[in-house]
Short mmCIF file of C-alpha atoms and ligand atoms in Angstrom, two decimals:
data_model
loop_
_atom_site.label_atom_id
_atom_site.label_comp_id
_atom_site.label_asym_id
_atom_site.label_seq_id
_atom_site.Cartn_x
_atom_site.Cartn_y
_atom_site.Cartn_z
CA MET A 1 -19.46 41.32 22.80
CA LYS A 2 -19.21 45.09 22.83
CA LEU A 3 -15.80 46.34 23.91
CA LEU A 4 -14.22 49.64 24.86
CA LEU A 5 -10.44 49.81 24.35
CA ILE A 6 -8.49 52.50 26.18
CA GLY A 7 -5.32 53.94 24.69
CA SER A 8 -3.83 55.48 21.56
CA GLY A 9 -0.50 53.78 20.87
CA GLY A 10 0.83 51.06 18.61
CA ARG A 11 0.05 48.61 21.40
CA GLU A 12 -3.61 49.54 21.26
CA HIS A 13 -3.73 49.38 17.45
CA ALA A 14 -2.31 45.86 17.65
CA LEU A 15 -4.89 44.97 20.31
CA ALA A 16 -7.70 46.46 18.23
CA TRP A 17 -6.49 44.58 15.13
CA ALA A 18 -6.33 41.29 17.04
CA LEU A 19 -9.67 41.84 18.80
CA ALA A 20 -11.34 42.68 15.48
CA LYS A 21 -10.47 39.16 14.23
CA SER A 22 -12.53 37.58 17.03
CA PRO A 23 -15.90 36.17 15.95
CA LYS A 24 -17.18 37.11 19.42
CA LEU A 25 -16.66 40.83 18.88
CA THR A 26 -19.78 42.67 17.78
CA LYS A 27 -18.65 46.27 18.32
CA LEU A 28 -15.36 47.92 19.25
CA TYR A 29 -15.09 51.44 20.63
CA ALA A 30 -11.73 53.02 21.40
CA THR A 31 -10.71 56.13 23.31
CA PRO A 32 -8.88 58.24 22.26
CA GLY A 33 -7.51 55.87 19.57
CA ASN A 34 -5.58 56.87 16.45
CA ALA A 35 -5.99 56.72 12.68
CA GLY A 36 -5.07 53.03 12.57
CA ILE A 37 -7.43 52.03 15.36
CA ALA A 38 -10.17 53.95 13.53
CA GLN A 39 -9.98 51.35 10.73
CA VAL A 40 -11.50 48.74 13.06
CA ALA A 41 -13.13 50.73 15.88
CA GLU A 42 -15.39 53.69 16.48
CA LEU A 43 -13.35 56.37 18.20
CA THR A 44 -14.67 58.40 21.09
CA ASP A 45 -12.96 61.11 23.08
CA LEU A 46 -13.45 60.33 26.76
CA ASP A 47 -11.52 61.87 29.64
CA VAL A 48 -10.19 58.57 30.98
CA SER A 49 -9.15 60.17 34.28
CA ASP A 50 -12.87 60.88 34.87
CA HIS A 51 -13.94 57.34 35.85
CA GLY A 52 -17.56 58.44 36.17
CA ALA A 53 -17.53 59.54 32.52
CA VAL A 54 -16.10 56.18 31.43
CA ILE A 55 -18.76 54.32 33.46
CA GLU A 56 -21.48 56.50 31.98
CA PHE A 57 -20.24 55.79 28.43
CA CYS A 58 -20.14 52.04 29.10
CA ARG A 59 -23.68 52.07 30.46
CA SER A 60 -25.09 54.11 27.60
CA ARG A 61 -23.47 51.88 24.95
CA GLY A 62 -24.01 48.54 26.72
CA ILE A 63 -20.27 47.79 26.89
CA ASP A 64 -19.57 44.21 28.04
CA LEU A 65 -15.86 44.60 28.67
CA VAL A 66 -13.27 47.38 28.94
CA VAL A 67 -9.69 46.61 27.83
CA VAL A 68 -7.12 48.98 29.31
CA GLY A 69 -3.90 49.39 27.29
CA PRO A 70 -1.58 51.74 29.25
CA GLU A 71 -0.48 51.66 32.89
CA ALA A 72 -1.61 55.08 34.07
CA PRO A 73 -5.36 54.28 34.33
CA LEU A 74 -4.56 50.95 36.05
CA VAL A 75 -2.38 52.51 38.72
CA VAL A 76 -5.12 55.00 39.68
CA GLY A 77 -7.77 52.27 39.93
CA LEU A 78 -9.92 52.52 36.79
CA VAL A 79 -10.50 48.75 36.83
CA ASP A 80 -11.65 48.88 40.49
CA ASP A 81 -14.13 51.66 39.75
CA LEU A 82 -15.50 49.95 36.64
CA GLU A 83 -15.97 46.68 38.50
CA ALA A 84 -17.62 48.44 41.44
CA ALA A 85 -20.08 49.82 38.87
CA GLY A 86 -20.72 46.28 37.57
CA ILE A 87 -18.70 46.71 34.36
CA LYS A 88 -16.16 44.02 33.50
CA ALA A 89 -12.64 45.24 32.84
CA PHE A 90 -9.39 43.58 31.80
CA GLY A 91 -6.34 44.57 33.82
CA PRO A 92 -5.15 44.64 37.43
CA SER A 93 -6.74 46.45 40.33
CA LYS A 94 -5.05 49.52 41.77
CA ALA A 95 -3.52 47.40 44.55
CA ALA A 96 -2.11 44.79 42.15
CA ALA A 97 -0.89 47.44 39.67
CA GLN A 98 1.53 48.54 42.39
CA LEU A 99 3.82 45.92 40.84
CA GLU A 100 4.40 48.57 38.17
CA GLY A 101 3.49 51.65 40.18
CA SER A 102 6.07 51.20 42.94
CA LYS A 103 9.50 49.64 42.63
CA ALA A 104 9.73 49.35 46.43
CA PHE A 105 6.44 47.41 46.46
CA THR A 106 7.83 44.91 43.94
CA LYS A 107 11.03 44.55 45.96
CA GLY A 108 8.88 43.75 48.99
CA VAL A 109 7.09 41.00 47.04
CA CYS A 110 10.48 39.62 45.93
CA ASP A 111 11.67 39.53 49.56
CA GLU A 112 8.50 37.84 50.75
CA ALA A 113 8.59 35.14 48.05
CA SER A 114 12.39 34.76 47.67
CA ILE A 115 12.23 35.86 44.03
CA PRO A 116 15.67 36.34 42.45
CA THR A 117 16.30 40.06 41.90
CA ALA A 118 19.05 42.63 42.37
CA GLY A 119 20.07 43.39 45.96
CA TYR A 120 18.75 46.81 47.02
CA GLY A 121 18.12 49.47 49.61
CA ARG A 122 15.11 51.83 49.73
CA PHE A 123 15.33 55.36 51.05
CA ASP A 124 13.12 58.35 51.72
CA ASN A 125 15.95 60.84 52.19
CA ALA A 126 19.07 61.80 50.25
CA ASP A 127 21.60 61.40 53.09
CA ALA A 128 20.80 57.75 53.76
CA ALA A 129 20.68 56.95 50.03
CA LEU A 130 24.03 58.68 49.44
CA ALA A 131 25.65 56.80 52.33
CA TYR A 132 24.39 53.50 50.87
CA VAL A 133 25.60 54.38 47.36
CA ARG A 134 29.06 55.25 48.73
CA ALA A 135 29.24 52.05 50.74
CA GLN A 136 28.26 49.90 47.72
CA GLY A 137 30.32 51.72 45.06
CA ALA A 138 29.70 51.90 41.30
CA PRO A 139 28.42 50.57 38.97
CA ILE A 140 25.06 50.88 40.71
CA VAL A 141 21.47 51.63 39.70
CA VAL A 142 19.33 54.46 41.10
CA LYS A 143 15.56 54.34 40.59
CA ALA A 144 12.78 56.75 41.44
CA ASP A 145 10.17 54.61 43.21
CA GLY A 146 7.07 55.63 41.27
CA LEU A 147 5.95 55.89 37.65
CA ALA A 148 8.30 58.20 35.77
CA ALA A 149 7.43 57.35 32.15
CA GLY A 150 10.50 55.14 31.85
CA LYS A 151 12.83 58.00 32.76
CA GLY A 152 13.28 57.35 36.47
CA VAL A 153 16.18 54.87 36.20
CA VAL A 154 19.88 55.79 36.11
CA VAL A 155 22.39 53.01 35.52
CA ALA A 156 25.39 54.80 37.05
CA MET A 157 28.81 53.62 35.95
CA THR A 158 30.56 56.04 38.35
CA LEU A 159 29.92 57.06 41.95
CA GLU A 160 29.53 60.65 40.85
CA GLU A 161 26.70 59.76 38.43
CA ALA A 162 25.00 57.74 41.15
CA GLU A 163 25.23 60.60 43.67
CA ASP A 164 23.88 63.06 41.08
CA ALA A 165 20.97 60.71 40.37
CA VAL A 166 20.09 60.40 44.06
CA ARG A 167 20.17 64.19 44.48
CA ALA A 168 18.08 64.71 41.32
CA CYS A 169 15.39 62.35 42.63
CA PHE A 170 15.10 64.04 46.00
CA GLU A 171 15.25 67.49 44.41
CA GLY A 172 12.06 66.57 42.56
CA SER A 173 13.25 65.76 39.02
CA PHE A 174 10.61 63.01 38.84
CA GLY A 175 7.97 64.75 40.93
CA ALA A 176 6.12 62.52 43.37
CA ALA A 177 7.67 59.42 41.73
CA GLY A 178 11.02 60.38 43.29
CA ALA A 179 9.85 60.87 46.88
CA GLU A 180 11.28 57.44 47.56
CA VAL A 181 14.37 55.98 45.90
CA VAL A 182 15.44 52.38 45.34
CA VAL A 183 19.19 51.82 44.93
CA GLU A 184 20.02 48.52 43.28
CA GLU A 185 22.91 46.22 42.60
CA PHE A 186 24.05 46.45 38.95
CA LEU A 187 23.16 43.22 37.14
CA GLU A 188 25.20 41.97 34.21
CA GLY A 189 23.77 39.82 31.45
CA GLU A 190 21.33 39.91 28.54
CA GLU A 191 17.91 41.48 29.02
CA ALA A 192 14.69 39.84 27.90
CA SER A 193 11.00 40.41 28.45
CA PHE A 194 8.52 37.71 29.36
CA PHE A 195 4.75 38.12 29.20
CA VAL A 196 2.10 36.14 31.03
CA ILE A 197 -1.61 36.62 31.61
CA SER A 198 -3.12 35.87 34.99
CA ASP A 199 -6.64 35.49 36.35
CA GLY A 200 -5.53 36.00 39.93
CA THR A 201 -4.67 32.35 40.51
CA ASN A 202 -3.42 30.85 37.25
CA ALA A 203 -0.69 32.25 35.03
CA LEU A 204 -0.73 31.46 31.32
CA PRO A 205 2.68 32.03 29.72
CA LEU A 206 2.37 34.10 26.56
CA ALA A 207 5.69 34.77 24.86
CA THR A 208 9.13 36.35 25.13
CA ALA A 209 10.50 39.46 23.41
CA GLN A 210 13.45 41.81 23.33
CA ASP A 211 13.36 45.49 22.59
CA HIS A 212 15.70 48.33 21.69
CA LYS A 213 15.27 51.26 24.06
CA ARG A 214 17.89 53.65 22.65
CA ALA A 215 17.01 56.09 19.89
CA TYR A 216 19.87 55.39 17.48
CA ASP A 217 21.68 52.53 15.77
CA GLY A 218 24.09 50.48 17.83
CA ASP A 219 21.87 51.02 20.88
CA LYS A 220 23.25 54.55 21.22
CA GLY A 221 21.59 57.84 22.11
CA PRO A 222 18.84 58.74 24.54
CA ASN A 223 16.37 56.26 26.02
CA THR A 224 12.95 56.05 24.39
CA GLY A 225 9.74 54.10 24.93
CA GLY A 226 11.20 51.54 22.51
CA MET A 227 12.40 51.82 18.89
CA GLY A 228 11.75 48.23 17.90
CA ALA A 229 11.29 44.71 19.22
CA TYR A 230 11.15 41.08 18.21
CA SER A 231 9.61 37.89 19.52
CA PRO A 232 10.62 35.31 20.55
CA ALA A 233 13.81 36.31 22.38
CA PRO A 234 16.44 33.73 21.35
CA VAL A 235 18.12 33.94 24.78
CA MET A 236 14.95 32.60 26.43
CA THR A 237 15.18 28.84 26.01
CA ASP A 238 12.27 26.61 27.08
CA ALA A 239 14.25 25.67 30.19
CA LEU A 240 14.67 29.35 31.11
CA VAL A 241 10.97 29.99 30.53
CA SER A 242 9.97 27.24 32.95
CA ASP A 243 12.56 28.44 35.45
CA VAL A 244 11.13 31.98 35.26
CA MET A 245 7.58 30.64 35.65
CA LYS A 246 8.56 28.63 38.72
CA ARG A 247 10.90 31.04 40.50
CA ILE A 248 9.55 34.45 39.49
CA ILE A 249 6.02 34.50 38.02
CA GLU A 250 4.20 31.86 40.08
CA PRO A 251 5.55 33.09 43.44
CA THR A 252 4.47 36.63 42.49
CA ILE A 253 0.93 35.54 41.59
CA SER A 254 0.57 33.45 44.74
CA THR A 255 1.98 36.19 46.99
CA LEU A 256 -0.48 38.76 45.66
CA ALA A 257 -3.34 36.25 46.00
CA LYS A 258 -2.30 35.47 49.58
CA ARG A 259 -2.26 39.18 50.39
CA GLY A 260 -5.87 39.46 49.19
CA THR A 261 -4.92 41.59 46.17
CA PRO A 262 -4.86 39.02 43.35
CA PHE A 263 -3.18 40.03 40.11
CA LYS A 264 -5.39 39.85 37.03
CA GLY A 265 -4.22 40.99 33.61
CA VAL A 266 -0.94 41.05 31.71
CA LEU A 267 2.20 40.69 33.78
CA TYR A 268 5.30 41.78 31.89
CA ALA A 269 8.56 40.77 33.55
CA GLY A 270 11.75 42.62 32.61
CA LEU A 271 14.50 40.06 33.19
CA MET A 272 18.27 40.00 33.29
CA ILE A 273 19.68 36.62 32.27
CA THR A 274 22.77 36.54 34.50
CA ASP A 275 25.39 33.85 35.06
CA GLU A 276 23.45 32.92 38.19
CA GLY A 277 20.20 32.52 36.24
CA PRO A 278 17.30 34.85 35.47
CA LYS A 279 16.68 37.79 37.81
CA LEU A 280 13.73 40.15 37.88
CA ILE A 281 14.59 43.75 36.96
CA GLU A 282 11.07 45.11 37.03
CA TYR A 283 7.42 44.37 36.44
CA ASN A 284 4.96 46.14 34.21
CA THR A 285 1.29 45.38 34.58
CA ARG A 286 0.23 45.67 30.93
CA PHE A 287 1.49 44.77 27.48
CA GLY A 288 4.73 46.43 26.35
CA ASP A 289 4.71 48.92 23.53
CA PRO A 290 6.07 47.90 20.95
CA GLU A 291 6.38 44.34 22.38
CA CYS A 292 2.61 43.83 22.14
CA GLN A 293 2.77 44.33 18.38
CA VAL A 294 5.20 41.44 17.86
CA LEU A 295 3.40 39.18 20.34
CA LEU A 296 0.00 39.63 18.74
CA MET A 297 1.45 39.18 15.24
CA ARG A 298 2.50 35.67 16.37
CA LEU A 299 -0.64 34.76 18.31
CA GLU A 300 -2.87 32.25 16.53
CA SER A 301 -5.49 31.97 19.28
CA ASP A 302 -8.34 34.40 19.76
CA ILE A 303 -7.05 37.16 22.06
CA LEU A 304 -10.60 37.89 23.22
CA ASP A 305 -10.97 34.31 24.52
CA ILE A 306 -7.76 34.75 26.52
CA ILE A 307 -8.80 38.14 27.90
CA VAL A 308 -12.24 36.86 28.89
CA ALA A 309 -10.65 33.83 30.60
CA SER A 310 -8.52 36.23 32.67
CA VAL A 311 -11.49 38.40 33.63
CA GLU A 312 -13.77 35.43 34.37
CA GLU A 313 -11.02 33.53 36.17
CA HIS A 314 -10.84 30.34 34.13
CA LEU A 315 -7.44 30.67 32.46
CA ASP A 316 -6.65 27.09 33.47
CA THR A 317 -9.17 25.93 30.84
CA ILE A 318 -7.43 27.49 27.83
CA SER A 319 -4.09 27.60 26.09
CA ALA A 320 -2.49 29.99 23.63
CA ALA A 321 -1.18 28.86 20.22
CA TRP A 322 1.67 30.71 18.54
CA ARG A 323 3.15 30.78 15.06
CA ASP A 324 6.69 29.46 14.91
CA ASP A 325 7.68 32.53 12.90
CA VAL A 326 9.62 35.40 14.36
CA ALA A 327 7.89 38.77 14.43
CA LEU A 328 9.91 41.98 14.34
CA THR A 329 8.73 45.56 14.50
CA VAL A 330 10.53 48.74 13.47
CA VAL A 331 9.30 51.97 15.05
CA MET A 332 9.13 55.00 12.78
CA ALA A 333 9.36 58.15 14.87
CA ALA A 334 9.16 61.86 14.14
CA LYS A 335 12.59 63.43 13.58
CA GLY A 336 13.74 64.87 16.91
CA TYR A 337 12.08 62.18 19.07
CA PRO A 338 12.57 61.60 22.01
CA GLY A 339 13.29 65.36 22.18
CA SER A 340 11.06 67.93 20.52
CA TYR A 341 9.55 67.12 17.14
CA ALA A 342 7.01 68.50 14.68
CA LYS A 343 3.43 67.24 14.49
CA GLY A 344 1.17 67.31 11.45
CA THR A 345 3.68 66.17 8.83
CA GLU A 346 2.20 64.02 6.06
CA ILE A 347 2.82 60.28 5.65
CA ARG A 348 2.20 58.53 2.32
CA GLY A 349 2.57 55.06 0.89
CA LEU A 350 0.78 52.95 3.50
CA GLU A 351 -1.99 51.84 1.13
CA SER A 352 0.18 49.23 -0.57
CA LEU A 353 1.21 47.64 2.74
CA GLY A 354 -0.60 45.17 4.95
CA SER A 355 -0.65 41.43 4.25
CA ASP A 356 -0.43 38.17 6.16
CA THR A 357 3.22 38.86 6.84
CA VAL A 358 3.33 42.66 7.20
CA GLN A 359 1.20 44.94 9.35
CA VAL A 360 1.73 48.63 9.94
CA PHE A 361 0.40 49.48 13.38
CA HIS A 362 -0.24 53.16 14.01
CA ALA A 363 0.86 54.99 17.15
CA GLY A 364 0.78 58.81 16.92
CA THR A 365 -1.30 59.31 13.76
CA ARG A 366 -4.47 61.13 12.80
CA ARG A 367 -6.49 61.63 9.65
CA ASP A 368 -7.18 64.97 8.06
CA GLY A 369 -9.59 64.19 5.24
CA ASP A 370 -7.71 61.77 3.02
CA ARG A 371 -4.32 62.70 4.44
CA LEU A 372 -2.54 60.72 7.14
CA LEU A 373 -0.63 62.97 9.55
CA ALA A 374 1.95 62.33 12.25
CA ASN A 375 0.54 63.20 15.65
CA GLY A 376 3.19 62.10 18.16
CA GLY A 377 6.78 60.98 18.76
CA ARG A 378 6.50 57.31 17.93
CA VAL A 379 4.24 57.24 14.87
CA LEU A 380 4.24 53.86 13.05
CA ASN A 381 5.26 50.30 13.94
CA VAL A 382 6.16 48.41 10.82
CA THR A 383 5.77 44.79 11.86
CA ALA A 384 6.68 41.68 9.86
CA LEU A 385 6.90 37.92 10.21
CA GLY A 386 9.75 35.75 8.94
CA ALA A 387 11.22 32.29 9.40
CA THR A 388 14.22 33.81 11.22
CA VAL A 389 14.97 37.15 12.86
CA GLY A 390 16.98 37.97 9.75
CA ASP A 391 13.99 37.25 7.46
CA ALA A 392 11.57 39.18 9.66
CA GLN A 393 14.02 42.11 9.73
CA LYS A 394 14.30 42.11 5.93
CA ASN A 395 10.52 41.97 5.49
CA ALA A 396 10.04 44.82 7.96
CA TYR A 397 12.67 47.09 6.37
CA ASP A 398 11.34 46.33 2.84
CA ALA A 399 8.03 47.72 4.07
CA VAL A 400 9.67 50.70 5.80
CA ALA A 401 11.31 51.58 2.46
CA LYS A 402 7.86 51.89 0.84
CA ILE A 403 6.67 54.48 3.35
CA ASP A 404 7.09 58.03 2.18
CA TRP A 405 7.60 60.22 5.26
CA THR A 406 10.48 62.65 5.00
CA ASP A 407 9.96 63.94 8.55
CA GLY A 408 10.33 60.51 10.14
CA PHE A 409 13.24 58.24 11.01
CA SER A 410 13.81 54.70 12.21
CA ARG A 411 16.75 52.65 13.40
CA SER A 412 18.28 50.45 10.73
CA ASP A 413 19.48 47.64 13.03
CA ILE A 414 16.48 46.33 14.98
CA GLY A 415 17.19 42.72 15.92
CA TRP A 416 20.98 42.97 15.49
CA ARG A 417 21.88 40.98 18.59
CA ALA A 418 19.55 38.09 17.68
CA ILE A 419 20.77 38.11 14.08
CA GLU A 420 24.36 37.91 15.30
CA ARG A 421 23.34 34.91 17.41
CA GLU A 422 21.66 33.31 14.35
CA SER A 423 24.75 33.76 12.21
CA ASN A 424 26.95 32.22 14.92
CA SER A 425 24.78 29.16 15.39
P1 AMP B 1 13.49 49.67 34.47
O1 AMP B 1 12.70 50.92 34.21
O2 AMP B 1 13.53 49.24 35.90
O3 AMP B 1 13.19 48.57 33.48
O4 AMP B 1 14.99 50.04 34.07
C1 AMP B 1 15.28 50.54 32.79
C2 AMP B 1 16.51 49.87 32.27
O5 AMP B 1 17.60 50.09 33.16
C3 AMP B 1 16.39 48.35 32.18
O6 AMP B 1 15.77 47.95 31.01
C4 AMP B 1 17.83 47.95 32.26
O7 AMP B 1 18.45 48.12 30.99
C5 AMP B 1 18.43 48.95 33.20
N1 AMP B 1 18.46 48.41 34.57
C6 AMP B 1 17.49 48.51 35.51
N2 AMP B 1 17.86 47.89 36.65
C7 AMP B 1 19.09 47.38 36.43
C8 AMP B 1 20.01 46.63 37.24
N3 AMP B 1 19.74 46.31 38.49
N4 AMP B 1 21.19 46.29 36.67
C9 AMP B 1 21.49 46.63 35.39
N5 AMP B 1 20.66 47.33 34.61
C10 AMP B 1 19.47 47.71 35.10
N1 LIG B 2 8.71 49.00 25.58
C1 LIG B 2 8.76 49.10 26.98
C2 LIG B 2 7.48 49.27 27.67
O1 LIG B 2 6.41 49.17 27.11
O2 LIG B 2 7.51 49.51 28.87
#
């Protein structure tokens, strides 16, 4: 099969790396890609927002399947346009991607299917939202409805913070994403992520993971796209996984099918494990980044078989096999991230890395002749396997220590919560 992979992050390098292992793959193109993806794919520079240009490329190269990494192309309907042109694509339609594209949409699905989630109100004007916030009191959570690159959520510990967040949304801090606001009950518990793949009818559970969103050690500092992750998430017992499948995932898949907008692709549930059981915080409609890196490091099955089964709607005929090992990834970012940072600084020392147990997935990198240069905020994902979270952490940080990049930084405590749990058990 000839594939086109869309994206340029660590998630897409992990996907490219896993796809390249499939005996069914004959040619992999990627756009725009990065220096790591270029090791296994031919890069091309398409304007992905120009769906006609993507279709034209697929036709001229005889592409059998397009794999979409990030959410933005899904939410604007790239998969719909490709399929209308007769080109197979992996990922949800525009209508189904609303599960990520609109928090109010997801709340509506939860209401319809009695899915456990935080109580909420949705508002299209500041006065009504402020009145609700005051009536509920703090702590409380204020969310811009639409896609805001992970920045549209304020967990307000005081009423003042909550009121400021409501005003900021309606004053346009998140652009169109903030035209509507969802105000939510504050949930207490441990967070975990759960990934499934669906073909519109069936949902195949993949795996669980936990990430670290804050920039600095101790989960301090500004929010980021994710500074590290590990899989599986120790908090997610088998019993919890089947509970989540039954009460959250399956009702979501059947509700979207019933509405005539079946969900196909990766469904990524952000969960809060509360005293009352698991509750849905949010959905994403694609793999997480960096969660994808740890998932694919553990996957023994052919990812292309699973993707094709989703696209061709026969997921009920396959299963996914996983290594028992834990996978853990440490993100190396450019100094200054998530604020301003320099691009073009040189990275050395990667040549000696890469084995059965360690993979360095590239995010923002590019080649300049023989030199490897940083080309973004999150730059490398140093990913390792181990028998325990502690082992995987040690293997990952041993590899980080071999990378010579003075302009980069990483957290030194990825996995701390799980390691604490291991040492207490
Ligand atoms: P989201 O973009 O919806 O995943 O929210 C970002 C982060 O905000 C989540 O990962 C949680 O840490 C936190 N969060 C979101 N909603 C809630 C909630 N209802 N209660 C507590 N924390 C929340
Ligand atoms: N790491 C969080 C995300 O991909 O949304």
